[in-house]
Amino acid sequence: MRSETEGVPCVAPSLSPNALPFFMLHFLRRAPNPYEISAADLQTRLRQGPPVHVIDCRESAELSRPGITPSEHLPLGRFPASVETLRTRAAQADLIIVCAHGQRSLHAARFLRNEGIANVWSLAGGLKSWR
């Protein structure tokens, strides 16, 4: 007795070349970003250590919205002139950069890593994820 599939070649399913970018974006969005720390991990670090130094890179006009306490305010535009000060802070504790939605802080973290400060991260999702 022969099975229904006997003699039928086995062909692996294939994706349309047009579908590939969609799947790549789907998986890349879920890949952890080495420049970011989650709100849950930051809360744990603030409670249990090791110590961190939180830097709020929002503009002064945005500070009426709640942030993380304690933190130091340093607008993103002042980062280039403050690299040595930030290097000193990083020698004492890991730096966590925060902003409203996580984009400016991610930019700041990348900038500081390019300046040779390795222990710096951005709060993933910004203060929006903190609340």
Coordinates of C-alpha atoms in Angstrom, one line a residue:
M1 CA 0.0 0.0 0.0
R2 CA 1.4 3.4 -1.0
S3 CA 0.9 6.6 1.0
E4 CA -0.6 9.7 -0.6
T5 CA 2.7 11.5 -0.4
E6 CA 5.0 8.8 -1.7
G7 CA 6.7 9.9 -4.8
V8 CA 5.9 13.5 -4.2
P9 CA 9.0 15.6 -3.9
C10 CA 9.5 17.4 -0.6
V11 CA 9.9 21.1 -1.1
A12 CA 10.7 23.5 1.7
P13 CA 8.4 26.5 1.7
S14 CA 10.0 29.7 0.5
L15 CA 9.4 33.4 1.2
S16 CA 8.9 35.9 -1.4
P17 CA 11.9 38.3 -1.6
N18 CA 9.4 41.1 -0.9
A19 CA 8.5 39.6 2.4
L20 CA 12.1 39.3 3.7
P21 CA 12.5 43.0 4.8
F22 CA 9.2 42.7 6.8
F23 CA 10.5 39.6 8.7
M24 CA 13.9 41.2 9.2
L25 CA 12.3 44.3 10.7
H26 CA 10.1 42.2 12.9
F27 CA 13.0 40.4 14.4
L28 CA 15.3 43.4 14.6
R29 CA 12.7 45.4 16.6
R30 CA 12.7 42.6 19.2
A31 CA 16.5 42.4 19.4
P32 CA 17.9 43.9 22.6
N33 CA 19.8 47.2 22.0
P34 CA 23.2 47.1 23.6
Y35 CA 22.9 50.8 24.4
E36 CA 19.7 50.5 26.4
I37 CA 18.5 49.5 29.8
S38 CA 14.9 48.6 30.6
A39 CA 12.9 50.5 33.1
A40 CA 12.6 47.4 35.3
D41 CA 16.4 46.9 35.3
L42 CA 17.0 50.5 36.1
Q43 CA 14.5 50.3 39.0
T44 CA 16.4 47.3 40.3
R45 CA 19.7 49.0 40.0
L46 CA 18.4 52.1 41.9
R47 CA 17.1 49.9 44.7
Q48 CA 19.8 47.3 45.0
G49 CA 22.9 48.6 43.2
P50 CA 25.5 48.7 41.8
P51 CA 25.2 52.5 41.9
V52 CA 24.2 54.5 38.8
H53 CA 24.3 58.1 37.9
V54 CA 21.1 59.2 36.1
I55 CA 21.4 62.1 33.6
D56 CA 18.2 63.7 32.3
C57 CA 18.9 65.1 28.8
R58 CA 15.6 66.8 28.3
E59 CA 15.4 70.5 27.6
S60 CA 14.7 72.9 30.5
A61 CA 11.1 73.5 29.2
E62 CA 10.3 69.8 29.6
L63 CA 11.3 69.5 33.2
S64 CA 7.8 70.4 34.4
R65 CA 6.9 66.7 33.6
P66 CA 8.2 64.3 36.3
G67 CA 11.5 62.6 35.9
I68 CA 13.7 60.2 37.9
T69 CA 14.9 61.2 41.3
P70 CA 17.7 61.6 41.9
S71 CA 19.1 62.7 38.5
E72 CA 21.3 65.4 37.0
H73 CA 19.9 67.7 34.3
L74 CA 22.2 68.1 31.3
P75 CA 20.4 69.0 28.0
L76 CA 21.6 67.0 25.0
G77 CA 23.1 70.1 23.4
R78 CA 25.6 70.4 26.2
F79 CA 27.0 66.9 26.0
P80 CA 29.9 67.6 23.7
A81 CA 31.2 70.3 26.0
S82 CA 30.7 68.1 29.1
V83 CA 32.5 64.9 28.0
E84 CA 35.3 65.2 30.6
T85 CA 32.8 65.9 33.4
L86 CA 30.8 62.8 32.3
R87 CA 33.9 60.7 32.0
T88 CA 34.6 61.6 35.7
R89 CA 31.0 60.7 36.7
A90 CA 31.4 57.4 34.7
A91 CA 34.5 56.5 36.7
Q92 CA 32.3 56.6 39.9
A93 CA 29.2 54.8 38.6
D94 CA 27.4 53.6 35.4
L95 CA 25.7 56.4 33.5
I96 CA 22.0 56.1 32.6
I97 CA 20.7 58.8 30.2
V98 CA 17.0 59.5 30.2
C99 CA 14.7 61.7 28.0
A100 CA 11.0 61.8 27.3
H101 CA 10.7 58.9 24.8
G102 CA 14.2 57.4 24.6
Q103 CA 15.4 58.7 21.3
R104 CA 17.6 61.6 22.5
S105 CA 19.0 59.6 25.4
L106 CA 19.9 56.8 22.9
H107 CA 21.7 59.4 20.7
A108 CA 23.5 60.6 23.9
A109 CA 24.6 57.1 24.9
R110 CA 26.0 56.4 21.5
F111 CA 27.8 59.7 21.5
L112 CA 29.4 59.0 24.8
R113 CA 30.4 55.4 23.8
N114 CA 32.0 56.9 20.7
E115 CA 33.9 59.2 23.1
G116 CA 35.3 56.2 24.9
I117 CA 32.9 56.0 27.9
A118 CA 31.8 52.3 27.9
N119 CA 29.5 52.2 30.9
V120 CA 26.7 54.3 29.6
W121 CA 23.1 53.3 28.7
S122 CA 19.9 54.9 27.6
L123 CA 16.6 54.2 29.3
A124 CA 14.6 52.2 26.7
G125 CA 11.4 54.0 25.9
G126 CA 12.4 57.0 27.9
L127 CA 10.5 58.4 30.9
K128 CA 7.3 57.2 29.1
S129 CA 8.4 53.6 30.0
W130 CA 9.3 54.7 33.5
R131 CA 5.8 55.7 34.6

